[in-house]
Coordinates of C-alpha atoms in Angstrom, one line a residue:
M1 CA 122.9 48.5 58.1
Y2 CA 120.0 46.8 56.5
S3 CA 117.3 48.2 58.8
S4 CA 116.4 51.6 60.3
E5 CA 113.8 53.0 62.6
E6 CA 112.0 56.3 62.3
N7 CA 109.6 57.7 65.0
A8 CA 107.3 60.4 63.9
V9 CA 105.5 62.4 66.7
T10 CA 102.7 64.8 65.9
A11 CA 100.2 66.6 68.1
R12 CA 96.8 67.2 66.5
P13 CA 93.1 66.7 67.3
A14 CA 92.8 63.5 65.2
G15 CA 89.3 62.1 65.7
R16 CA 86.5 62.6 68.1
S17 CA 88.4 61.3 71.2
A18 CA 91.4 63.6 70.7
L19 CA 89.1 66.7 70.6
R20 CA 88.1 66.0 74.2
M21 CA 91.6 67.0 75.3
G22 CA 92.0 70.7 76.0
P23 CA 94.7 72.7 74.2
A24 CA 97.0 72.7 77.3
E25 CA 96.7 68.9 77.6
L26 CA 97.4 68.5 73.9
V27 CA 100.5 70.7 74.1
Q28 CA 101.8 69.0 77.2
A29 CA 101.1 65.5 75.7
A30 CA 103.0 66.4 72.6
A31 CA 105.9 67.8 74.5
M32 CA 106.1 64.7 76.7
A33 CA 105.9 62.4 73.7
R34 CA 108.6 64.3 72.0
R35 CA 110.9 64.1 75.0
F36 CA 110.2 60.3 75.3
Y37 CA 110.1 59.1 71.7
L38 CA 112.5 61.4 69.9
E39 CA 114.9 62.7 72.6
G40 CA 115.2 59.5 74.5
K41 CA 114.5 60.9 77.9
S42 CA 113.2 58.6 80.7
K43 CA 109.8 59.0 82.3
I44 CA 111.5 60.1 85.5
Q45 CA 113.4 62.9 83.7
I46 CA 110.2 64.0 82.0
A47 CA 108.3 64.0 85.3
E48 CA 111.0 66.2 86.9
E49 CA 110.9 68.7 84.0
F50 CA 107.1 69.1 84.1
G51 CA 106.7 68.8 87.8
V52 CA 104.4 65.8 87.8
S53 CA 104.7 62.2 88.9
R54 CA 106.2 59.5 86.6
F55 CA 102.9 57.7 86.8
K56 CA 101.2 60.7 85.2
V57 CA 103.8 60.8 82.5
A58 CA 103.1 57.1 81.8
R59 CA 99.3 57.8 81.6
V60 CA 99.9 60.8 79.2
L61 CA 102.1 58.7 76.9
E62 CA 99.6 55.9 76.9
T63 CA 96.7 58.3 76.1
A64 CA 98.8 60.0 73.3
L65 CA 99.1 56.6 71.6
E66 CA 95.4 55.7 72.2
R67 CA 94.2 59.0 70.8
D68 CA 96.5 59.0 67.8
L69 CA 98.5 62.0 69.0
V70 CA 101.6 59.9 68.5
R71 CA 102.4 57.7 65.4
I72 CA 105.3 55.4 65.5
E73 CA 106.6 54.2 62.2
I74 CA 109.1 51.4 61.8
R75 CA 110.7 51.4 58.3
V76 CA 113.1 49.1 56.7
P77 CA 114.4 49.3 53.1
A78 CA 111.8 48.3 50.6
E79 CA 113.6 45.1 49.6
L80 CA 113.4 43.7 53.1
D81 CA 110.3 42.1 54.5
A82 CA 110.5 42.7 58.2
E83 CA 107.2 40.9 59.1
R84 CA 108.2 37.7 57.3
S85 CA 111.7 37.9 58.7
D86 CA 110.5 38.0 62.3
A87 CA 107.9 35.3 61.7
L88 CA 110.5 33.0 60.1
R89 CA 113.0 33.6 62.9
A90 CA 110.5 32.7 65.5
R91 CA 109.1 29.7 63.7
F92 CA 112.4 27.9 63.3
G93 CA 114.1 29.3 66.4
L94 CA 116.8 31.1 64.5
R95 CA 119.2 33.8 65.7
H96 CA 118.7 35.9 62.6
A97 CA 116.3 35.6 59.6
V98 CA 116.4 38.1 56.8
V99 CA 113.8 37.8 54.1
V100 CA 114.4 39.7 50.9
E101 CA 111.6 40.6 48.4
S102 CA 111.7 38.3 45.5
P103 CA 112.2 40.2 42.2
A104 CA 108.9 40.9 40.4
D105 CA 110.2 39.4 37.2
A106 CA 111.9 36.4 39.0
D107 CA 111.5 33.0 37.3
E108 CA 111.9 29.7 39.1
S109 CA 115.7 30.1 39.4
P110 CA 116.9 29.8 42.9
D111 CA 119.1 32.2 44.9
P112 CA 118.5 35.6 43.3
E113 CA 121.7 37.7 43.4
N114 CA 120.2 40.2 45.8
L115 CA 120.4 37.6 48.6
G116 CA 124.2 37.8 48.4
E117 CA 124.1 41.6 48.7
V118 CA 122.0 41.4 51.8
A119 CA 124.1 38.6 53.2
A120 CA 127.2 40.7 52.7
D121 CA 125.6 43.5 54.8
L122 CA 124.7 40.9 57.5
L123 CA 128.2 39.5 57.7
G124 CA 129.4 43.1 58.1
E125 CA 127.3 43.2 61.3
L126 CA 128.1 39.7 62.6
V127 CA 131.9 39.5 62.1
A128 CA 134.0 41.1 64.8
E129 CA 137.7 41.9 64.8
G130 CA 139.8 38.8 65.3
D131 CA 137.1 36.4 64.1
V132 CA 137.7 33.5 61.7
L133 CA 135.2 33.6 58.8
G134 CA 134.5 30.4 57.0
L135 CA 133.1 30.3 53.4
A136 CA 131.7 27.2 51.8
W137 CA 131.3 26.7 48.0
G138 CA 128.1 28.0 46.5
R139 CA 126.8 30.5 44.0
S140 CA 125.1 32.5 46.8
T141 CA 128.3 32.8 48.8
I142 CA 130.2 33.8 45.7
H143 CA 127.7 36.6 45.1
M144 CA 127.9 37.5 48.8
A145 CA 131.7 37.9 48.7
A146 CA 131.5 40.0 45.5
A147 CA 129.2 42.4 47.3
L148 CA 131.3 42.8 50.4
D149 CA 132.4 46.3 51.1
R150 CA 133.2 46.2 54.8
L151 CA 134.5 43.6 57.3
P152 CA 136.5 44.0 60.5
P153 CA 140.0 42.5 60.4
C154 CA 139.6 38.8 60.4
T155 CA 141.0 35.5 59.0
V156 CA 139.1 34.0 56.1
V157 CA 139.2 30.2 55.4
Q158 CA 137.6 28.1 52.7
L159 CA 135.4 25.3 54.1
T160 CA 135.0 23.2 51.0
G161 CA 136.8 22.3 47.9
V162 CA 135.6 23.7 44.6
Y163 CA 133.0 22.6 42.1
D164 CA 135.5 22.5 39.3
A165 CA 139.3 23.0 39.9
G166 CA 139.5 24.7 36.5
T167 CA 137.2 27.5 37.8
A168 CA 138.7 28.0 41.2
E169 CA 139.9 31.5 40.5
R170 CA 136.4 32.5 39.6
G171 CA 134.6 30.7 42.4
S172 CA 135.1 30.0 46.1
V173 CA 138.9 30.6 46.0
E174 CA 138.2 34.1 44.7
A175 CA 135.5 34.6 47.3
V176 CA 137.9 33.8 50.1
R177 CA 140.5 36.1 48.6
R178 CA 137.9 38.9 48.2
A179 CA 136.7 38.6 51.8
A180 CA 140.2 38.7 53.1
Q181 CA 141.1 41.7 50.9
V182 CA 138.1 43.6 52.3
S183 CA 138.9 42.7 55.9
G184 CA 142.7 43.1 55.6
G185 CA 143.2 39.6 57.1
E186 CA 144.8 36.3 56.0
A187 CA 143.2 34.1 53.4
H188 CA 143.4 30.3 53.5
P189 CA 141.9 28.9 50.2
I190 CA 141.6 25.3 49.2
Y191 CA 142.9 24.4 45.8
A192 CA 141.2 21.1 45.4
P193 CA 138.0 19.7 44.0
M194 CA 135.1 19.2 46.4
L195 CA 134.4 15.7 45.2
L196 CA 137.1 13.0 44.6
P197 CA 136.8 9.6 42.9
D198 CA 137.3 7.6 46.1
P199 CA 137.9 8.1 49.9
A200 CA 141.7 7.3 49.5
T201 CA 142.3 10.1 47.1
A202 CA 140.3 12.5 49.3
A203 CA 142.3 11.4 52.4
A204 CA 145.6 12.0 50.6
L205 CA 144.6 15.5 49.5
R206 CA 143.6 16.4 53.0
H207 CA 147.2 15.8 54.1
Q208 CA 148.6 18.1 51.5
T209 CA 150.3 21.1 53.2
G210 CA 148.0 23.9 51.9
I211 CA 144.8 21.9 52.5
A212 CA 145.9 20.7 55.9
R213 CA 146.6 24.2 56.9
A214 CA 143.1 25.3 56.0
F215 CA 141.6 22.4 57.9
E216 CA 143.5 23.4 61.0
Y217 CA 141.4 26.6 61.0
F218 CA 138.1 24.8 60.9
D219 CA 137.9 24.5 64.7
K220 CA 138.7 28.2 65.0
V221 CA 135.9 29.4 62.8
T222 CA 133.5 31.7 64.6
V223 CA 131.2 32.7 61.7
A224 CA 130.5 30.6 58.6
C225 CA 128.6 31.2 55.4
V226 CA 127.1 28.3 53.6
S227 CA 124.8 27.5 50.6
I228 CA 121.9 25.0 50.4
G229 CA 121.0 22.9 47.4
S230 CA 118.0 20.8 46.5
W231 CA 118.6 17.3 45.2
E232 CA 117.9 18.1 41.6
T233 CA 119.9 19.1 38.5
G234 CA 121.1 22.7 38.6
I235 CA 120.1 23.3 42.2
S236 CA 122.9 21.3 43.9
T237 CA 126.5 21.3 42.7
V238 CA 127.2 18.0 44.4
H239 CA 124.2 16.5 42.7
D240 CA 125.6 17.7 39.3
M241 CA 129.0 16.2 40.0
L242 CA 127.7 12.6 40.5
T243 CA 126.9 10.0 38.0
D244 CA 123.3 9.1 37.2
E245 CA 123.6 5.9 39.1
E246 CA 125.0 7.7 42.2
R247 CA 122.2 10.3 42.1
A248 CA 119.6 7.6 42.0
H249 CA 121.3 5.8 44.9
Y250 CA 121.2 8.8 47.2
A251 CA 117.7 9.8 46.0
S252 CA 116.6 6.3 47.2
L253 CA 117.9 7.2 50.7
G254 CA 115.4 10.1 50.8
V255 CA 117.8 13.0 50.2
A256 CA 116.0 16.3 50.2
A257 CA 118.8 18.8 50.7
E258 CA 122.6 19.2 50.3
M259 CA 124.8 21.6 52.2
S260 CA 128.6 21.5 51.9
A261 CA 128.5 18.0 50.5
H262 CA 126.4 16.8 53.5
L263 CA 123.0 15.2 52.6
F264 CA 119.8 15.5 54.6
D265 CA 116.3 14.0 54.5
T266 CA 113.2 16.2 55.0
D267 CA 113.5 15.8 58.8
G268 CA 117.1 17.1 58.8
R269 CA 118.7 13.7 59.5
R270 CA 122.0 13.1 57.7
V271 CA 121.9 10.3 55.0
G272 CA 124.5 9.0 52.6
R273 CA 127.4 9.7 54.9
D274 CA 129.7 7.7 52.7
L275 CA 129.7 10.6 50.3
G276 CA 131.5 12.8 52.8
E277 CA 134.4 10.4 52.8
R278 CA 135.1 11.3 49.1
C279 CA 134.7 15.1 49.7
I280 CA 137.0 17.9 50.7
T281 CA 134.7 19.7 53.2
V282 CA 134.2 20.8 56.8
E283 CA 132.7 17.9 58.9
A284 CA 129.1 18.3 60.1
D285 CA 130.2 18.0 63.7
R286 CA 132.6 20.9 63.2
L287 CA 129.9 23.0 61.6
R288 CA 127.6 22.3 64.6
R289 CA 130.3 23.8 66.9
I290 CA 130.6 27.0 65.0
P291 CA 128.9 29.8 66.9
E292 CA 127.2 31.4 63.9
V293 CA 126.4 29.6 60.7
V294 CA 124.6 31.7 58.1
A295 CA 122.8 29.9 55.2
I296 CA 122.0 31.8 52.0
A297 CA 119.3 30.2 49.9
G298 CA 116.0 31.2 48.3
G299 CA 113.4 30.4 45.6
Q300 CA 110.4 28.1 45.7
R301 CA 112.4 25.2 44.4
K302 CA 114.7 25.4 47.4
A303 CA 112.1 25.8 50.1
E304 CA 111.9 22.2 51.1
A305 CA 115.7 21.9 51.2
I306 CA 116.1 25.0 53.3
G307 CA 113.6 23.6 55.8
A308 CA 115.5 20.3 56.0
V309 CA 118.8 22.0 56.7
L310 CA 117.2 24.2 59.3
R311 CA 115.9 21.1 61.1
S312 CA 119.5 19.6 61.0
G313 CA 120.7 21.9 63.8
L314 CA 123.7 23.0 61.7
V315 CA 122.4 26.5 60.9
T316 CA 121.8 29.5 63.2
S317 CA 120.7 32.2 60.7
L318 CA 119.2 32.4 57.3
V319 CA 119.1 34.9 54.4
T320 CA 116.2 34.0 52.0
D321 CA 113.5 35.5 49.8
T322 CA 109.8 35.9 50.1
A323 CA 109.1 33.0 47.7
A324 CA 110.9 30.5 49.9
A325 CA 109.7 32.2 53.2
D326 CA 106.0 31.8 52.4
L327 CA 106.5 28.0 51.9
L328 CA 108.7 27.7 55.0
L329 CA 106.2 29.6 57.2
G330 CA 103.7 26.9 56.4
A331 CA 106.1 24.0 57.0
D332 CA 106.8 22.0 60.2
P333 CA 109.7 23.6 61.9
G334 CA 110.7 20.4 63.6
P335 CA 110.8 19.4 67.3
R336 CA 113.6 21.7 68.4
P337 CA 114.7 25.3 67.6
A338 CA 117.6 25.6 65.3
L339 CA 119.6 27.5 68.0
E340 CA 119.7 24.4 70.2
R341 CA 122.1 22.9 67.5
A342 CA 120.5 19.5 68.3
D343 CA 121.5 16.6 66.1
P344 CA 118.2 15.0 64.8
D345 CA 120.1 11.7 64.5
D346 CA 120.6 11.5 68.3

């Protein structure tokens, strides 16, 4: 949905080398190129039609390209950067990487809203009928859910608590409901804060009926959508929920990124695991077992955090922007491709 391919075939004496072909050769080359590139016929079928060998067809097609008789154009929508997308996918060993052009008037704010729109289109491709879609808290996932206009019938489950219980209806709970409405499937929201005062309170909430029911679906999730935060004010909801003393403590452990209340250093290793005991969130080991985990994050200020999470082995695909992609393409991808799902702590 977010990419298309257009092949344009022309026959013309373009340049000195093309003029060396006679008119009959030009016409035949153009006809063979049209059959192959536009009509999708095989070289054997073309050979049979023109009464020549398939080897001659191959030579004619090769000559047509060399002499500029054939031009192949691959076009994607202007807001997508196909070259950076492919380079980023290859560099980090991802299944999918989609890079969106950063807005010309963008400031240093992370996660432009158009990331959510492209991610919505990507989910429309990745989710199949009968899948279980998991959505974690995050501004980018909320934007994504708002932009959804198609999903096959699937169950939608919330993977984390909310940033603020008072805004649940306008945040991740609404995102889960929106996705379920578009797909026509069941919704399993979590009406609880992401961060609790202590592990005992968090454990008690996990056993409440509605929350426990959502947790039962975690092992069934086939596609998940998550956000990434840098460890600084306004760029990580978890960072903003903690006290100054707690922020300083986790910063001293080398935190570079946060995803679904899990903290990572620059190498993708998990740090500050005690924080997870106070949180309502999907466990890292469960995330690692989900076949497709799509992260949505962009902006220069998030580039280091995105790289850290990619090295963690928890993410298989990424939707980002050119501002972050340019920095990521110059960064160390880590010792293993993301698709290996390897735990850097092991």
